[in-house]
Coordinates of C-alpha atoms and ligand atoms in Angstrom, one line a residue:
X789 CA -8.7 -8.1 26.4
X790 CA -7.4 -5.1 28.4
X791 CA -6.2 -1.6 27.1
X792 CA -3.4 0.8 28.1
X793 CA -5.4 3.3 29.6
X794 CA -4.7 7.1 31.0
X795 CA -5.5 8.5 33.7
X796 CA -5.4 12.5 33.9
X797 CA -6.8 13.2 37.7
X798 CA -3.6 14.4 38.8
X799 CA -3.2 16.9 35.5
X800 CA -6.9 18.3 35.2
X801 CA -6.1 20.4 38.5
X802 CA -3.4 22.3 36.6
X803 CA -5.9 23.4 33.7
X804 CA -9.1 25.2 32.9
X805 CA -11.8 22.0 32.5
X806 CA -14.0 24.7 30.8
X807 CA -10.8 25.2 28.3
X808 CA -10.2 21.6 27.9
X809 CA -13.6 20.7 26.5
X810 CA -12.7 22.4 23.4
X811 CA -10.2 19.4 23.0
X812 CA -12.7 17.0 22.3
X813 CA -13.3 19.2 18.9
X814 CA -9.6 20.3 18.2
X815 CA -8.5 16.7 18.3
X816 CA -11.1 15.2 16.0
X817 CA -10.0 17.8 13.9
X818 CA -6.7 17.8 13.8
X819 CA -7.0 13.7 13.4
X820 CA -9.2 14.7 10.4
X821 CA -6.1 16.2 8.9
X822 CA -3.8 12.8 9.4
X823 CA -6.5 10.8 7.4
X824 CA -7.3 12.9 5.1
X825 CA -3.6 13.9 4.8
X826 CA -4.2 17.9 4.4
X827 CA -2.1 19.1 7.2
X828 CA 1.7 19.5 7.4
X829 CA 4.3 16.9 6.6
X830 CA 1.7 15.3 4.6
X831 CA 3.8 12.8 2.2
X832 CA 5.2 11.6 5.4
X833 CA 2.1 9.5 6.4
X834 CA 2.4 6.0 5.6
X835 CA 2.8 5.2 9.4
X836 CA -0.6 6.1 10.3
X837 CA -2.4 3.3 9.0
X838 CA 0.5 0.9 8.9
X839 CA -0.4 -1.5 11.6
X840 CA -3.8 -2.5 9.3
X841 CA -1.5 -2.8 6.3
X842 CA 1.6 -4.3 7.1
X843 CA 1.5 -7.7 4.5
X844 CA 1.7 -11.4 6.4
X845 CA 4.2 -12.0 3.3
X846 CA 6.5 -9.7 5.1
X847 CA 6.2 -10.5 8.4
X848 CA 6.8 -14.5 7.1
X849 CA 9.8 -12.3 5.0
X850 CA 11.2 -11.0 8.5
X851 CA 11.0 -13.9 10.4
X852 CA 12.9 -15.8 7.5
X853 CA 15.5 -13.6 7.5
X854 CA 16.0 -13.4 11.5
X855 CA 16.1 -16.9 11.5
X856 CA 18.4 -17.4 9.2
X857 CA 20.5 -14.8 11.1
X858 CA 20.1 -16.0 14.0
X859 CA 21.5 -19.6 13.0
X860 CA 24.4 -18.1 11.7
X861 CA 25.6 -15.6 14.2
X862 CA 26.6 -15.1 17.9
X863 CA 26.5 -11.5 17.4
X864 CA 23.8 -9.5 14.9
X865 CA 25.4 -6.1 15.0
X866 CA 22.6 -3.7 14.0
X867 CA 24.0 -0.3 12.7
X868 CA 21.4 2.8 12.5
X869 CA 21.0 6.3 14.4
X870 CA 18.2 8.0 15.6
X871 CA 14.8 5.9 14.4
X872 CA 17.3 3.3 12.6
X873 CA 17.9 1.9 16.2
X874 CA 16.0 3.6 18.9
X875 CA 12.9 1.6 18.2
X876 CA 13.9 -1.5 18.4
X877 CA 16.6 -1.1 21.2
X878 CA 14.1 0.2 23.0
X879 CA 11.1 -2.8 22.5
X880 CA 14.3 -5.3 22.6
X881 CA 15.0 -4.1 25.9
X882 CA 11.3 -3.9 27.4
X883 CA 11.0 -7.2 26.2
X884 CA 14.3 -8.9 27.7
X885 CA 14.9 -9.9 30.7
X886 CA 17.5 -7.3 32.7
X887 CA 20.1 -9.6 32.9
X888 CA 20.2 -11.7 29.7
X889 CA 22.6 -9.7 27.8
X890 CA 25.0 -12.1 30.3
X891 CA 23.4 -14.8 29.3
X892 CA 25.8 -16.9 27.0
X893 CA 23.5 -19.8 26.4
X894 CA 21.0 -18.0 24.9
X895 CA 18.4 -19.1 21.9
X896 CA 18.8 -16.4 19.8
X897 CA 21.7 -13.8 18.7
X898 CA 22.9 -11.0 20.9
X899 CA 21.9 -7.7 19.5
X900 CA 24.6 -5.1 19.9
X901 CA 24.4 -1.7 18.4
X902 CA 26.8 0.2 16.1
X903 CA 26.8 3.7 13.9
X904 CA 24.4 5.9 16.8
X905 CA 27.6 7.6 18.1
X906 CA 30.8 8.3 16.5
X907 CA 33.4 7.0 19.7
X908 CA 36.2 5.5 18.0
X909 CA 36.6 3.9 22.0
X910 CA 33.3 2.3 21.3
X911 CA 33.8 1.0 18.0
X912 CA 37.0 -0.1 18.8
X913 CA 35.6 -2.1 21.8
X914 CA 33.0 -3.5 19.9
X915 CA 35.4 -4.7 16.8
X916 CA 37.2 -6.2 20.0
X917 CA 34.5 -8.0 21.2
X918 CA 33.1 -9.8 18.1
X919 CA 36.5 -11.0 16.9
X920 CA 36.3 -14.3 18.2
X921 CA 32.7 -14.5 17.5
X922 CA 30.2 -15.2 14.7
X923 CA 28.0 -12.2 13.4
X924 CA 26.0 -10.4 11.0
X925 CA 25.1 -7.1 10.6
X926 CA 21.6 -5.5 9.8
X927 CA 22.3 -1.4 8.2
X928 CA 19.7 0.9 8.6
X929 CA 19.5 4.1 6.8
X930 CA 16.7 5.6 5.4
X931 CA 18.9 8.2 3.4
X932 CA 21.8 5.7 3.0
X933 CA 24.1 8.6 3.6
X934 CA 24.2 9.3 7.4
X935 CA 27.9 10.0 8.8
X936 CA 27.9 8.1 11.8
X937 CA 26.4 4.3 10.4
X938 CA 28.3 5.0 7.2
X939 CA 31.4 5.2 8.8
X940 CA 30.5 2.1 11.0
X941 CA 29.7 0.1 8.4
X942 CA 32.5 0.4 6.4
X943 CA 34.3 -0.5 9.8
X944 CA 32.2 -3.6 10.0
X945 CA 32.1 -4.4 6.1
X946 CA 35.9 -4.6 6.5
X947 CA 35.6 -7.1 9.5
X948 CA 33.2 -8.9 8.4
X949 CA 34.3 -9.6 4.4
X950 CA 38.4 -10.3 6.2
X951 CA 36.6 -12.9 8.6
X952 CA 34.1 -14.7 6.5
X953 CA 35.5 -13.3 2.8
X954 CA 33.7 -11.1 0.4
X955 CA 30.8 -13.4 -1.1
X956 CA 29.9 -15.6 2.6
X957 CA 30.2 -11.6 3.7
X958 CA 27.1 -11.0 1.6
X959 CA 25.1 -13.3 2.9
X960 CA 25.6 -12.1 6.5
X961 CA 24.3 -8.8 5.8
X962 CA 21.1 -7.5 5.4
X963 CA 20.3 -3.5 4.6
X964 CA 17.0 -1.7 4.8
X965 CA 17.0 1.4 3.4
X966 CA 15.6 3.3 0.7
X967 CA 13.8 1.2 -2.3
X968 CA 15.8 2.9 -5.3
X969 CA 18.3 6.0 -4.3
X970 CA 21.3 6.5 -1.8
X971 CA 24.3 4.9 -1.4
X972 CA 23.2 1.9 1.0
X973 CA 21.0 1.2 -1.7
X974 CA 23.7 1.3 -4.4
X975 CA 26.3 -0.7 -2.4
X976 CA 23.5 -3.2 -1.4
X977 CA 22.4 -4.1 -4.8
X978 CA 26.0 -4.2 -6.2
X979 CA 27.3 -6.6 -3.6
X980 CA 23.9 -8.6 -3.4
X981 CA 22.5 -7.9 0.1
X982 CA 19.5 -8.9 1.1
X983 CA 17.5 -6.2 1.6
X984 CA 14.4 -4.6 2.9
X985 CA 13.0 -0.9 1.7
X986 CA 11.4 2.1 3.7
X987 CA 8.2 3.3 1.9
X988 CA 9.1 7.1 1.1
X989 CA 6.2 7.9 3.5
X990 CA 7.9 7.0 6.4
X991 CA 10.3 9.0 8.6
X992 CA 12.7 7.3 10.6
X993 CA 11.3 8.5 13.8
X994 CA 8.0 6.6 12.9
X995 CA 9.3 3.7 11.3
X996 CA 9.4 1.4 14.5
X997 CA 6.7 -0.4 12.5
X998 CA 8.6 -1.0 9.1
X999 CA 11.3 -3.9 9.2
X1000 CA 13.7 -1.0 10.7
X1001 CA 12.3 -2.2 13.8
X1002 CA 10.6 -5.3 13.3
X1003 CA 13.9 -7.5 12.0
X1004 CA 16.0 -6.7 14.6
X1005 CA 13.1 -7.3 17.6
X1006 CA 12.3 -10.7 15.2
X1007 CA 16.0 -11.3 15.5
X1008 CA 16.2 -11.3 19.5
X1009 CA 13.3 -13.6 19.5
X1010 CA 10.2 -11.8 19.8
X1011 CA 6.8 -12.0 18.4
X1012 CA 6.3 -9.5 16.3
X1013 CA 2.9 -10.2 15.5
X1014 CA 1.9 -9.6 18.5
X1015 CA 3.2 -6.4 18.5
X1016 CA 1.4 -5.2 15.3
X1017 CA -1.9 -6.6 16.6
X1018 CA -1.4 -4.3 19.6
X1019 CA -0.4 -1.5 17.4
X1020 CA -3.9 -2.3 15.0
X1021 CA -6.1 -2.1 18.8
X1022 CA -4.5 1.2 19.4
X1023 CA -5.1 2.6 16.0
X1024 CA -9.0 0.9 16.7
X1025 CA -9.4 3.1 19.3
X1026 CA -7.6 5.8 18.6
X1027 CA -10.3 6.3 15.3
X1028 CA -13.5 4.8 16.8
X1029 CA -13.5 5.8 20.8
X1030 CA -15.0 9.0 22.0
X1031 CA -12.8 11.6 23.1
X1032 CA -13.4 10.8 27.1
X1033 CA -12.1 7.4 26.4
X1034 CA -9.5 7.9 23.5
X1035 CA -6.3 7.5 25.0
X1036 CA -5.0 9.4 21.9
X1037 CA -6.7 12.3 22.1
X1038 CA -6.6 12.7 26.3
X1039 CA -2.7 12.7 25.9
X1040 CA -2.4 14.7 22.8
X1041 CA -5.1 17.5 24.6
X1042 CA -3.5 17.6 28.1
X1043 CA -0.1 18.1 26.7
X1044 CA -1.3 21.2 25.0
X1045 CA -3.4 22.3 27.5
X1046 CA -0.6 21.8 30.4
X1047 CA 1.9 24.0 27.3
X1048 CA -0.2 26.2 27.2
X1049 CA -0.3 26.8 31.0
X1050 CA 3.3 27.3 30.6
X1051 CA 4.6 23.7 31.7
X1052 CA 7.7 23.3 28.9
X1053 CA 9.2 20.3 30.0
X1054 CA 7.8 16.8 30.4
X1055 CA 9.4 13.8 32.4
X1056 CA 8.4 10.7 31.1
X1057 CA 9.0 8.0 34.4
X1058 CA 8.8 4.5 34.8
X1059 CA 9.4 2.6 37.5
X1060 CA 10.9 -0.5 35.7
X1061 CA 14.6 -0.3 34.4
X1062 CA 13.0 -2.1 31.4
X1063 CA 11.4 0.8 30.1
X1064 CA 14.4 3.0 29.5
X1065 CA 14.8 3.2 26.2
X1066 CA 11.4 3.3 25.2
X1067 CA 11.9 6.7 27.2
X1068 CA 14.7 7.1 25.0
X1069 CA 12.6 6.3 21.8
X1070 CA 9.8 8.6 22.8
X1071 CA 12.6 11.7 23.3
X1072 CA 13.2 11.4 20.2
X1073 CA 9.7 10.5 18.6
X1074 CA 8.5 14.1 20.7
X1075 CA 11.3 15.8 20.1
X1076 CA 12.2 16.1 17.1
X1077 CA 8.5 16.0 16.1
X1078 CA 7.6 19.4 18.2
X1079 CA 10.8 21.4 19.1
X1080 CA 10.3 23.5 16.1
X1081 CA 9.9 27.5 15.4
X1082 CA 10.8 28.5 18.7
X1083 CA 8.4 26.1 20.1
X1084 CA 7.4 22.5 22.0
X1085 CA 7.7 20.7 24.9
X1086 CA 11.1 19.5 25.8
X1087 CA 10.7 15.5 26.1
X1088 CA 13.0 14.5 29.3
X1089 CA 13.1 10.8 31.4
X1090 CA 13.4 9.3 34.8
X1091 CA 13.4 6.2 36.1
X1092 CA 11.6 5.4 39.6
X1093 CA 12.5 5.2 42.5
X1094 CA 16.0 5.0 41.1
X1095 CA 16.0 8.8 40.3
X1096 CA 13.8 10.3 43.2
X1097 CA 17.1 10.3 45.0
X1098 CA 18.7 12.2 42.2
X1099 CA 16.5 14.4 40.3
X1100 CA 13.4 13.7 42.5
X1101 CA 14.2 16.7 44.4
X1102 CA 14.2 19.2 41.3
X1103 CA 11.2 17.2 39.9
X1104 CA 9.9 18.2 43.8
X1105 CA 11.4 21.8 44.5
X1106 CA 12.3 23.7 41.4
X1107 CA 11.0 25.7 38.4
X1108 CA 7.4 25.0 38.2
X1109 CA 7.6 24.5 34.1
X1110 CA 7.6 20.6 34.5
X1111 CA 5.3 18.1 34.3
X1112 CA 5.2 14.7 34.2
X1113 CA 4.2 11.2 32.3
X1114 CA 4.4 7.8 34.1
X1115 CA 4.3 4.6 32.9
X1116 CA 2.8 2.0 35.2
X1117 CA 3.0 -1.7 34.6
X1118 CA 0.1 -3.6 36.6
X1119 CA 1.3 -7.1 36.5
X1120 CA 5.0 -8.0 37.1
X1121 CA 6.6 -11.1 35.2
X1122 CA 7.9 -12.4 38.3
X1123 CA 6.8 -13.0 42.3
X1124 CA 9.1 -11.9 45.1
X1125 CA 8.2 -11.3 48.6
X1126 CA 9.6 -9.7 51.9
X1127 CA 11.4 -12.2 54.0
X1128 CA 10.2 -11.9 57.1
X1129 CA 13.4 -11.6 59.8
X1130 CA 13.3 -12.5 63.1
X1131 CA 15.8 -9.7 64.6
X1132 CA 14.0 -7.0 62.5
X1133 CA 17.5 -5.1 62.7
X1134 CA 16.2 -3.3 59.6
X1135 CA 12.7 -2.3 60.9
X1136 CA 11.3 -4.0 57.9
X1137 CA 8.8 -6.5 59.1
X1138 CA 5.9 -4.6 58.8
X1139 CA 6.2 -5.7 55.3
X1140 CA 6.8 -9.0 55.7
X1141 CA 4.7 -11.1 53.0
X1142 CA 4.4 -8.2 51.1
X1143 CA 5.7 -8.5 46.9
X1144 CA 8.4 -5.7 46.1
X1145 CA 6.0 -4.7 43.3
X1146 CA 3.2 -3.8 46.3
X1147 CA 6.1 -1.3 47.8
X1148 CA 7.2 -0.2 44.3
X1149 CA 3.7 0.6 43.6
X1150 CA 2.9 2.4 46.8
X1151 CA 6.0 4.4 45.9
X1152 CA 4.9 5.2 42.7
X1153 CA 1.7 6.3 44.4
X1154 CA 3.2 8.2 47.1
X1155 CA 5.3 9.9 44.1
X1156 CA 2.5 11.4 42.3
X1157 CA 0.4 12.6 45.6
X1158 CA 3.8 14.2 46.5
X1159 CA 4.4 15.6 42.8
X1160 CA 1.3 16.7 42.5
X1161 CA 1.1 18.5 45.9
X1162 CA 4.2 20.3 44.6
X1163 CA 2.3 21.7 41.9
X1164 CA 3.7 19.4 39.3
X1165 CA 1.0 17.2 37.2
X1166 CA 1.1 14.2 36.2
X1167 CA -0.4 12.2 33.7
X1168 CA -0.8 7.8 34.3
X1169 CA -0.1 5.5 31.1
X1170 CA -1.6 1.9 33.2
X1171 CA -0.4 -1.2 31.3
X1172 CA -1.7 -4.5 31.8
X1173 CA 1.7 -6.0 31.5
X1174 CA 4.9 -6.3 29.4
X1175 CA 4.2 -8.4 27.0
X1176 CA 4.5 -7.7 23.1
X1177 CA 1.1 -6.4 22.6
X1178 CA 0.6 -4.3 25.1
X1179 CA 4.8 -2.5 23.8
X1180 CA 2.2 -2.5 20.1
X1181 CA -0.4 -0.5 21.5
X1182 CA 2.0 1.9 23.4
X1183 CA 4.2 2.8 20.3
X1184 CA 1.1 3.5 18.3
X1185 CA 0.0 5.4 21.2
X1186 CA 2.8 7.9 21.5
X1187 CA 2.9 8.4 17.7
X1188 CA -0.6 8.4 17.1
X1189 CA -0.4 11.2 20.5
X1190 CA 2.3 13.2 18.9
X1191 CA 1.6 14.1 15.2
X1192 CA -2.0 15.3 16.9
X1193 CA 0.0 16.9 19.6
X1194 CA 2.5 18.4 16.9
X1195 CA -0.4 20.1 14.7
X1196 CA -2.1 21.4 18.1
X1197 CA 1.0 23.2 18.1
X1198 CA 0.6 24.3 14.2
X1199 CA 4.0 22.7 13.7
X1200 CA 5.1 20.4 10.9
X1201 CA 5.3 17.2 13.2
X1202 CA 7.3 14.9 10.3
X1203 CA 10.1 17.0 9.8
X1204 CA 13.6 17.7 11.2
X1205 CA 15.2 20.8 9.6
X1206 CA 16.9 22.1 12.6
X1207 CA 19.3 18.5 12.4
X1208 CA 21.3 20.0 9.8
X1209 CA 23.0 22.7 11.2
X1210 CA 25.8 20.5 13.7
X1211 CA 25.9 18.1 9.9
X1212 CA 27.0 20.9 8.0
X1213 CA 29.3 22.4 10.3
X1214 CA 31.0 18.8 11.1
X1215 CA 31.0 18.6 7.1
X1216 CA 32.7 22.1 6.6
X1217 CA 35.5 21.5 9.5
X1218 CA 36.0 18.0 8.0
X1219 CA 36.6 19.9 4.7
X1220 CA 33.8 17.3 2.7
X1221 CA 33.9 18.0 -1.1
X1222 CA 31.2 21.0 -1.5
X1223 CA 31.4 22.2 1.7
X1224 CA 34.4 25.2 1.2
X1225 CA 32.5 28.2 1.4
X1226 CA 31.5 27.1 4.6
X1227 CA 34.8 26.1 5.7
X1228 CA 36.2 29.1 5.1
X1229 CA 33.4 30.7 6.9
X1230 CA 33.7 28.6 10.3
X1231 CA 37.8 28.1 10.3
X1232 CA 37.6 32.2 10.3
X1233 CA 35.2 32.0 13.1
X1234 CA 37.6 30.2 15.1
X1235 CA 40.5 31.9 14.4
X1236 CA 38.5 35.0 15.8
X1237 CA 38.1 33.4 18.8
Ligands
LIG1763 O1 13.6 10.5 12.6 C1 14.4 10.8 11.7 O2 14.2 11.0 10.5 C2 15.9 10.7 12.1 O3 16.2 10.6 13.4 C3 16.6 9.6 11.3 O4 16.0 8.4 11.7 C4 18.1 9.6 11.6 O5 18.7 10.8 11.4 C5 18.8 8.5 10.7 O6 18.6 8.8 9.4 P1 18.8 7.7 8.3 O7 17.9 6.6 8.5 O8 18.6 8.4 7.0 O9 20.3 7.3 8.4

């Protein structure tokens, strides 16, 4: 069986090797710290070993319970923000094909997605869309407070309880959230939701692992199995290879090394539309994991060759602070070659024969000899192929990569204080109970100005 592997000859250029041997030590170390949970953040844990202890009772639990959805429901509306949805839009969207969301004949539900912004346009549209249509809904909140799925839910709990009424209502829902405090957890066990919970050591951003992310991708049909098996041979190797050939701690050293060399932004490409939320996911995942006491990389995307005629020239010609990640998949799903034509009006026969995925490749070549002789690095993540396992051992991967990366920094990789600070001033201009001193504060503020 193959391996995601990296690949760091265009990114050793841009560093000291001398320096960077002292990675193979620092990331032992700092690995030390996640199993022996000494370092920062350490009650938030419970995702580091997760893929060897996820119970087959609860997988058989998930798939149950996505079944049962499934039979019941056009639509599975899943509400959740941040890492409530981005894990599993993102895997559900690797996985899919790029057109089946038009697909009406489909085996299993359509997932749509509710609660990750607060447009009333889109809410509206999505109420409007699922009127005529069976669904169920699937809340995620780890705190069971958050503004923007609360207020979606008790959109779609009104919808849902008019359509089907209150007690066939119940049985369409399922919440996962907290095991004993909140107020998803309160409402779920007073109305009799099925429910899953999200172990206390577990923050949202690294819970793609926990049913927050493995119902809904059971849901739209996937094997989610696989996907832990591939998560358990990253983990494998991330504990047992030596540091030359641990993609963990290559990822996790050259980040740092490349920050410390003063490159503060990092583009993480693809060259497959498929993989743009899992860009999405890993913004977040690096994120709010690093950008912390003034410092951390700041986690930005592209998608090949798509944006090389937007931002390509930036990533080409500007500041020199960037570098940049690409994901490569080796093996498409699917064949298609050049037709060969006999007027050769568009000077293209000299590919004739050739599969689009040879001139996507060669482009992606092209892109980093050309990035790098701009003075931007860039780091390869090779995958085999899309395929469940392979998504497994790339999530454990970039979150394995990031808590080491996070305590190279000397940051507290499991938190997110800096989140609060647009809550509480929504709360105070909202004028939420407790939040007057505040108000008075702010509504002054603007007055001044
Ligand atoms: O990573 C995190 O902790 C956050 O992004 C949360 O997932 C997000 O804020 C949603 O929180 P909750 O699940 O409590 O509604």
């Amino acid at each position: 069986m193959e391996n995601i592997k990296i690949d760091l000859t265009n990114a050793i250029p841009f560093i000291d090797l001398t320096d960077f041997n002292k990675y193979e030590k620092l990331t032992a170390e700092k690995n030390d710290l996640l199993k022996s949970k000494s370092g920062k953040g350490n009650e938030f844990l419970g995702w580091n070993n997760l893929p060897n202890e996820i119970p087959s009772e609860l997988i058989s639990e998930i798939n149950l319970t996505a079944k049962h959805l499934n039979q019941i429901s056009e639509i599975i509306v899943v509400i959740g923000i941040g890492g409530s949805y981005l894990g599993s839009k993102a895997v559900i969207e690797a996985l899919s094909g790029n057109f089946d969301y038009l697909n009406t004949n489909k085996k299993n539900s359509t997932i749509l997605y509710a609660g990750h912004n607060l447009s009333e346009d889109y809410h509206y549209e999505l109420l409007n869309y699922i009127k005529d249509k069976t669904f169920s809904i699937i809340v995620i909140s780890k705190s069971g407070t958050t503004t923007e799925p609360s207020i979606a839910f008790r959109l779609l709990r009104k919808e849902i309880e008019d359509r089907f009424g209150k007690e066939q209502a119940s049985k369409r829902i399922v919440a996962i959230t907290d095991s004993s405090k909140g107020a998803l957890r309160e409402l779920a066990n007073k109305e009799h939701y099925k429910t899953f919970d999200i172990s206390d050591d577990i923050g949202g951003r690294y819970s793609v692992l926990t049913p927050v992310g493995l119902l809904p991708i059971a849901c739209a049909g996937f094997n989610i199995k696989d996907i832990i098996l591939g998560a358990k041979s990253m983990l494998k190797q991330s504990e047992e290879n030596p540091f030359n050939n641990n993609p963990t701690y290559q990822y996790a050293a050259i980040r740092n090394a490349l920050y410390l060399e003063g490159r503060t932004i990092e583009i993480l490409a693809n060259s497959t539309p498929r993989l743009n939320f899992i860009s999405e996911w890993w913004k977040q995942l690096f994120g709010e994991s690093e950008g912390k006491e003034n410092k951390g990389i700041f986690p930005a995307s592209a998608s090949f060759t798509t944006d090389l005629h937007s931002i390509g020239q930036y990533i080409q010609d500007g500041i020199r602070n960037v570098f940049e990640t690409i994901i490569s998949i080796e093996k498409t799903k699917y064949n298609l070659s050049i037709p060969t034509d006999i007027d050769n009006l568009d000077k293209l026969n000299y590919l004739e024969g050739k599969s689009m995925d040879y001139v996507n490749k060669m482009a992606e070549l092209g892109t980093s000899i050309a990035h790098s002789d701009g003075q931007v690095p860039n780091i390869k993540i090779s995958m085999p192929e899309l395929n469940e396992f392979y998504i497994g051992e790339l999530l454990y991967f970039f979150e394995k990569s990031c808590a080491i990366s996070g305590y190279l920094l000397e940051i507290n990789p499991f938190d997110q204080p800096g989140v609060e600070a647009y809550k509480n001033n929504m709360f105070s201009l909202l004028g939420k109970p407790g939040f007057e001193e505040k108000s008075a504060l702010i509504n002054k503020r603007l007055k001044k100005n």
